[in-house]
Amino acid sequence: MLKIGLIGMGRMGTPICANLVAAGHQVAVHDARPDRAAAAYDCGAAWCHSGREVADGADVLITVLPGPAEVGAALDDAVLDALAAAPDPTWIDMSSNSPAAAAPVRERALTRGIGVLEAPIGGGPEDARAGTLRLFVGGDADLLARHRPLLEVVADPQRITHLGGPGTGYTVKLLVNLLWFGQAAATAEALLIGRSAGVDLAALHHTLAESAASSEFIRRDLPSLFAGDYLASFGLDHIHEQLAVVTSLARDLGTPHTITETVRRLHQDALDRYGPADGELLAVALLEEQAGIRLRTGP
């Protein structure tokens, strides 16, 4: 049994908390929103009024937060000092963070003798509840091996992938998101062309799913769009933030990023239109609005 501190009791943090408690770990949690204390109690975890209180005496501190700004704000010096008081402590960041933004926080942790792993999450709330998340891990391989039993409580053991040193886990998670959002937009444009040309959407979906153009988005997620579900599990502001990080990374590395920038700009336009609403497919909603067509099947 480990003593675990968890910061972030949102859509992903809450089921992660429940699984950690169910596995027999002692879990204390904090969130910037005090109303989430009830969710902590429902999971069987202890509620703390500050991040410092969560980190005090913890063997492992886990952060499950929306993005770089929230992680930076949560891990101030008081929190890191409290965590460093434990013997051989570790911070595991499961947030969709930026490699550049995470670097100074990581360095402040390392100088205090705190081990650091980044393990941003792939999957949604249902995967979190089932304990079958995918984790994109960056950091020391030996530290990952030490904490693999803990991570296997919340993730599919076959989907915990060590990608290299610091920054690699964050980067791959961002690239996965870039490709998914890009595929969603490209697929929507193709469907709008097909629908306007008189092609039945259900037939087009079936054909694309069985073709060389198929993707995980077409096979798994497109039916949600056809049912009118824009996947309200993540905020459009955070989606654009992640795409902007990828664009900035490509610019810094000197690699081509014309398509990346197009995907970012589309989501910027959607953010300007809808505001920071929840919806992973709101850029598709914008394309539908521009075309004057809703991509729907069935009666």
Short mmCIF file of C-alpha atoms in Angstrom, two decimals:
data_model
loop_
_atom_site.label_atom_id
_atom_site.label_comp_id
_atom_site.label_asym_id
_atom_site.label_seq_id
_atom_site.Cartn_x
_atom_site.Cartn_y
_atom_site.Cartn_z
CA MET A 1 0.00 0.00 0.00
CA LEU A 2 1.26 3.43 -0.95
CA LYS A 3 0.32 6.81 0.40
CA ILE A 4 -0.74 8.73 -2.69
CA GLY A 5 -1.50 12.41 -3.11
CA LEU A 6 -3.71 13.29 -6.07
CA ILE A 7 -4.28 16.81 -7.38
CA GLY A 8 -7.13 17.11 -9.87
CA MET A 9 -10.60 15.61 -9.37
CA GLY A 10 -12.09 16.26 -12.79
CA ARG A 11 -13.52 13.84 -15.35
CA MET A 12 -10.32 11.79 -15.41
CA GLY A 13 -8.95 12.36 -11.92
CA THR A 14 -12.10 11.14 -10.17
CA PRO A 15 -12.20 7.62 -11.71
CA ILE A 16 -8.42 7.36 -11.34
CA CYS A 17 -8.86 8.18 -7.65
CA ALA A 18 -11.57 5.52 -7.28
CA ASN A 19 -9.37 2.84 -8.84
CA LEU A 20 -6.40 3.73 -6.65
CA VAL A 21 -8.55 3.47 -3.53
CA ALA A 22 -10.08 0.19 -4.73
CA ALA A 23 -6.56 -1.20 -5.16
CA GLY A 24 -5.91 -0.60 -1.45
CA HIS A 25 -3.84 2.58 -1.59
CA GLN A 26 -4.29 5.41 0.88
CA VAL A 27 -5.31 8.40 -1.24
CA ALA A 28 -5.58 12.06 -0.29
CA VAL A 29 -6.86 14.51 -2.90
CA HIS A 30 -7.18 18.21 -3.61
CA ASP A 31 -8.80 20.24 -6.35
CA ALA A 32 -9.02 23.98 -6.92
CA ARG A 33 -12.80 23.56 -6.84
CA PRO A 34 -13.95 22.85 -3.24
CA ASP A 35 -17.24 21.38 -4.49
CA ARG A 36 -15.31 18.33 -5.68
CA ALA A 37 -14.74 17.24 -2.09
CA ALA A 38 -17.94 15.18 -2.32
CA ALA A 39 -16.49 13.17 -5.21
CA ALA A 40 -13.39 12.46 -3.13
CA TYR A 41 -15.45 11.15 -0.24
CA ASP A 42 -17.53 9.04 -2.62
CA CYS A 43 -14.31 7.42 -3.86
CA GLY A 44 -13.19 6.68 -0.31
CA ALA A 45 -10.36 9.21 -0.42
CA ALA A 46 -9.45 11.90 2.08
CA TRP A 47 -10.06 15.51 1.07
CA CYS A 48 -7.32 18.09 1.66
CA HIS A 49 -7.70 21.85 1.55
CA SER A 50 -4.39 22.52 -0.20
CA GLY A 51 -1.85 20.92 -2.48
CA ARG A 52 0.74 21.15 0.27
CA GLU A 53 -1.48 19.10 2.57
CA VAL A 54 -1.91 16.48 -0.17
CA ALA A 55 1.84 16.22 -0.75
CA ASP A 56 2.75 16.05 2.94
CA GLY A 57 3.96 12.52 3.63
CA ALA A 58 2.95 11.15 0.22
CA ASP A 59 5.06 8.44 -1.39
CA VAL A 60 3.75 9.48 -4.80
CA LEU A 61 2.10 12.71 -5.93
CA ILE A 62 -0.07 12.41 -9.06
CA THR A 63 -1.35 15.42 -10.98
CA VAL A 64 -4.29 15.04 -13.38
CA LEU A 65 -4.90 18.59 -14.56
CA PRO A 66 -6.15 20.27 -17.76
CA GLY A 67 -2.88 21.81 -18.92
CA PRO A 68 0.46 23.53 -18.28
CA ALA A 69 -0.91 26.55 -16.41
CA GLU A 70 -2.79 24.41 -13.91
CA VAL A 71 0.22 22.15 -13.31
CA GLY A 72 2.54 25.10 -12.78
CA ALA A 73 0.13 26.70 -10.35
CA ALA A 74 -0.46 23.48 -8.41
CA LEU A 75 3.21 22.54 -7.89
CA ASP A 76 4.56 25.55 -6.07
CA ASP A 77 7.58 25.40 -3.77
CA ALA A 78 5.44 24.63 -0.71
CA VAL A 79 3.98 21.53 -2.40
CA LEU A 80 7.38 20.31 -3.59
CA ASP A 81 8.96 20.92 -0.19
CA ALA A 82 6.22 18.89 1.48
CA LEU A 83 6.64 16.03 -1.00
CA ALA A 84 10.42 16.08 -0.63
CA ALA A 85 10.07 15.34 3.09
CA ALA A 86 9.06 11.74 2.30
CA PRO A 87 11.73 9.09 1.71
CA ASP A 88 12.32 8.62 -2.04
CA PRO A 89 9.19 10.43 -3.29
CA THR A 90 7.96 10.59 -6.90
CA TRP A 91 5.84 13.05 -8.85
CA ILE A 92 3.86 11.53 -11.73
CA ASP A 93 2.21 14.05 -14.07
CA MET A 94 -0.72 12.58 -16.01
CA SER A 95 -1.73 15.95 -17.43
CA SER A 96 -1.59 16.91 -21.12
CA ASN A 97 1.33 19.19 -20.44
CA SER A 98 3.83 21.11 -22.54
CA PRO A 99 7.45 19.85 -22.52
CA ALA A 100 8.72 23.43 -22.25
CA ALA A 101 6.31 24.42 -19.47
CA ALA A 102 6.94 21.25 -17.49
CA ALA A 103 10.74 21.52 -17.62
CA PRO A 104 11.23 24.14 -14.86
CA VAL A 105 8.78 22.34 -12.57
CA ARG A 106 10.63 19.08 -13.17
CA GLU A 107 13.97 20.72 -12.40
CA ARG A 108 12.64 22.19 -9.14
CA ALA A 109 11.43 18.70 -8.18
CA LEU A 110 14.69 16.99 -9.11
CA THR A 111 16.79 19.45 -7.09
CA ARG A 112 14.74 18.41 -4.04
CA GLY A 113 15.43 14.70 -4.64
CA ILE A 114 11.99 13.97 -6.08
CA GLY A 115 11.78 11.43 -8.89
CA VAL A 116 9.74 12.61 -11.88
CA LEU A 117 7.72 10.71 -14.47
CA GLU A 118 5.44 12.19 -17.10
CA ALA A 119 2.57 9.89 -18.05
CA PRO A 120 -0.04 11.85 -19.98
CA ILE A 121 -3.26 9.98 -20.58
CA GLY A 122 -4.79 8.51 -23.69
CA GLY A 123 -8.46 7.60 -23.46
CA GLY A 124 -11.60 9.04 -21.97
CA PRO A 125 -13.58 8.83 -18.74
CA GLU A 126 -14.93 5.36 -19.59
CA ASP A 127 -11.37 4.06 -19.99
CA ALA A 128 -10.44 5.74 -16.70
CA ARG A 129 -13.34 4.02 -14.93
CA ALA A 130 -12.37 0.65 -16.42
CA GLY A 131 -8.69 1.12 -15.54
CA THR A 132 -7.70 0.68 -19.19
CA LEU A 133 -6.09 4.02 -19.99
CA ARG A 134 -3.10 4.41 -22.28
CA LEU A 135 -0.07 6.17 -20.76
CA PHE A 136 2.64 7.93 -22.77
CA VAL A 137 5.58 7.79 -20.37
CA GLY A 138 8.69 9.93 -20.42
CA GLY A 139 11.45 9.75 -17.82
CA ASP A 140 13.83 7.29 -16.24
CA ALA A 141 13.18 3.66 -17.21
CA ASP A 142 14.10 2.33 -13.77
CA LEU A 143 11.69 4.76 -12.11
CA LEU A 144 8.95 3.58 -14.46
CA ALA A 145 9.73 -0.05 -13.60
CA ARG A 146 9.46 0.78 -9.92
CA HIS A 147 6.05 2.41 -10.33
CA ARG A 148 4.63 0.15 -13.04
CA PRO A 149 2.48 -1.82 -10.56
CA LEU A 150 0.89 1.45 -9.47
CA LEU A 151 0.32 2.62 -13.04
CA GLU A 152 -1.22 -0.74 -13.96
CA VAL A 153 -4.01 0.02 -11.50
CA VAL A 154 -5.26 2.78 -13.81
CA ALA A 155 -3.95 1.71 -17.22
CA ASP A 156 -3.85 -1.33 -19.48
CA PRO A 157 -0.44 -2.93 -18.80
CA GLN A 158 0.07 -3.39 -22.54
CA ARG A 159 -0.59 0.30 -23.18
CA ILE A 160 1.96 1.79 -20.80
CA THR A 161 4.61 2.87 -23.27
CA HIS A 162 8.03 4.19 -22.31
CA LEU A 163 8.97 6.68 -25.03
CA GLY A 164 12.29 7.98 -23.76
CA GLY A 165 13.59 10.73 -21.55
CA PRO A 166 11.88 13.84 -20.18
CA GLY A 167 9.56 15.54 -22.63
CA THR A 168 9.00 12.55 -24.90
CA GLY A 169 5.78 11.43 -23.23
CA TYR A 170 4.28 14.91 -23.41
CA THR A 171 5.36 15.29 -27.03
CA VAL A 172 3.87 12.01 -28.22
CA LYS A 173 0.59 12.71 -26.43
CA LEU A 174 0.41 16.09 -28.20
CA LEU A 175 1.16 14.45 -31.56
CA VAL A 176 -1.56 11.87 -31.02
CA ASN A 177 -4.01 14.69 -30.31
CA LEU A 178 -2.83 16.66 -33.34
CA LEU A 179 -3.45 13.72 -35.64
CA TRP A 180 -6.85 12.90 -34.13
CA PHE A 181 -8.11 16.48 -34.44
CA GLY A 182 -6.64 16.74 -37.92
CA GLN A 183 -8.30 13.48 -38.97
CA ALA A 184 -11.62 14.65 -37.55
CA ALA A 185 -11.46 17.89 -39.55
CA ALA A 186 -10.32 16.21 -42.78
CA THR A 187 -12.98 13.51 -42.44
CA ALA A 188 -15.68 16.11 -41.82
CA GLU A 189 -14.67 18.03 -44.93
CA ALA A 190 -14.76 14.82 -47.00
CA LEU A 191 -18.19 13.92 -45.62
CA LEU A 192 -19.55 17.40 -46.35
CA ILE A 193 -18.33 17.11 -49.95
CA GLY A 194 -19.86 13.64 -50.28
CA ARG A 195 -23.15 14.65 -48.72
CA SER A 196 -23.39 17.74 -50.95
CA ALA A 197 -22.69 15.53 -53.98
CA GLY A 198 -25.61 13.29 -53.06
CA VAL A 199 -23.78 10.38 -51.43
CA ASP A 200 -25.61 8.65 -48.59
CA LEU A 201 -23.69 9.30 -45.35
CA ALA A 202 -24.17 5.81 -43.92
CA ALA A 203 -22.90 4.22 -47.12
CA LEU A 204 -19.99 6.66 -47.26
CA HIS A 205 -19.09 5.90 -43.64
CA HIS A 206 -19.10 2.15 -44.27
CA THR A 207 -16.99 2.55 -47.40
CA LEU A 208 -14.42 4.80 -45.74
CA ALA A 209 -14.16 2.49 -42.73
CA GLU A 210 -13.30 -0.42 -45.04
CA SER A 211 -10.92 1.54 -47.27
CA ALA A 212 -7.30 2.64 -47.27
CA ALA A 213 -8.55 5.98 -45.89
CA SER A 214 -9.85 4.41 -42.69
CA SER A 215 -8.75 5.64 -39.26
CA GLU A 216 -9.59 5.12 -35.61
CA PHE A 217 -11.66 8.29 -35.81
CA ILE A 218 -13.76 6.94 -38.69
CA ARG A 219 -14.22 3.51 -37.15
CA ARG A 220 -14.85 4.49 -33.53
CA ASP A 221 -15.78 8.15 -33.17
CA LEU A 222 -17.70 9.09 -36.30
CA PRO A 223 -20.95 7.42 -35.10
CA SER A 224 -21.01 9.88 -32.19
CA LEU A 225 -20.94 12.80 -34.61
CA PHE A 226 -23.68 11.23 -36.72
CA ALA A 227 -25.78 11.04 -33.54
CA GLY A 228 -25.23 14.74 -32.80
CA ASP A 229 -22.63 14.20 -30.06
CA TYR A 230 -19.69 16.60 -30.23
CA LEU A 231 -17.85 14.70 -27.46
CA ALA A 232 -18.14 17.17 -24.60
CA SER A 233 -15.30 15.70 -22.56
CA PHE A 234 -12.64 18.40 -23.03
CA GLY A 235 -12.68 22.17 -23.38
CA LEU A 236 -12.10 23.82 -26.74
CA ASP A 237 -9.73 26.30 -25.10
CA HIS A 238 -7.49 23.47 -23.88
CA ILE A 239 -7.65 21.77 -27.28
CA HIS A 240 -6.42 24.93 -28.97
CA GLU A 241 -3.75 25.36 -26.30
CA GLN A 242 -2.38 21.89 -27.08
CA LEU A 243 -2.39 22.50 -30.83
CA ALA A 244 -0.60 25.82 -30.30
CA VAL A 245 2.09 24.00 -28.29
CA VAL A 246 2.65 21.54 -31.16
CA THR A 247 2.87 24.40 -33.66
CA SER A 248 5.38 26.21 -31.46
CA LEU A 249 7.42 23.03 -31.03
CA ALA A 250 7.57 22.48 -34.80
CA ARG A 251 8.61 26.09 -35.32
CA ASP A 252 11.38 25.76 -32.73
CA LEU A 253 12.60 22.50 -34.29
CA GLY A 254 12.50 23.93 -37.79
CA THR A 255 10.20 21.23 -39.17
CA PRO A 256 7.39 21.80 -41.70
CA HIS A 257 4.04 22.43 -40.03
CA THR A 258 1.65 23.76 -42.68
CA ILE A 259 -1.03 21.17 -41.89
CA THR A 260 -0.44 21.50 -38.16
CA GLU A 261 -0.96 25.25 -38.40
CA THR A 262 -4.13 24.75 -40.45
CA VAL A 263 -5.57 22.45 -37.78
CA ARG A 264 -4.62 24.95 -35.08
CA ARG A 265 -6.17 27.85 -36.97
CA LEU A 266 -9.43 25.93 -37.50
CA HIS A 267 -9.68 25.33 -33.77
CA GLN A 268 -8.85 28.97 -33.09
CA ASP A 269 -11.78 29.91 -35.35
CA ALA A 270 -14.01 27.45 -33.47
CA LEU A 271 -12.87 28.92 -30.15
CA ASP A 272 -13.66 32.41 -31.41
CA ARG A 273 -17.11 31.20 -32.50
CA TYR A 274 -18.15 29.04 -29.52
CA GLY A 275 -15.92 30.17 -26.67
CA PRO A 276 -14.27 27.77 -24.19
CA ALA A 277 -17.09 25.22 -24.44
CA ASP A 278 -16.65 21.49 -23.94
CA GLY A 279 -16.57 19.61 -27.21
CA GLU A 280 -13.75 17.78 -28.96
CA LEU A 281 -15.65 18.02 -32.26
CA LEU A 282 -16.65 21.67 -32.12
CA ALA A 283 -14.30 22.45 -35.01
CA VAL A 284 -16.40 20.00 -37.02
CA ALA A 285 -19.51 21.84 -35.83
CA LEU A 286 -17.99 25.01 -37.28
CA LEU A 287 -17.40 23.28 -40.63
CA GLU A 288 -21.01 22.08 -40.60
CA GLU A 289 -22.19 25.60 -39.88
CA GLN A 290 -20.13 27.01 -42.73
CA ALA A 291 -21.50 24.37 -45.13
CA GLY A 292 -25.08 24.69 -43.89
CA ILE A 293 -25.21 20.91 -43.46
CA ARG A 294 -25.45 18.73 -40.36
CA LEU A 295 -23.69 15.38 -40.66
CA ARG A 296 -26.43 13.14 -39.30
CA THR A 297 -27.67 9.64 -40.12
CA GLY A 298 -30.83 7.81 -39.16
CA PRO A 299 -34.37 9.15 -38.80
#
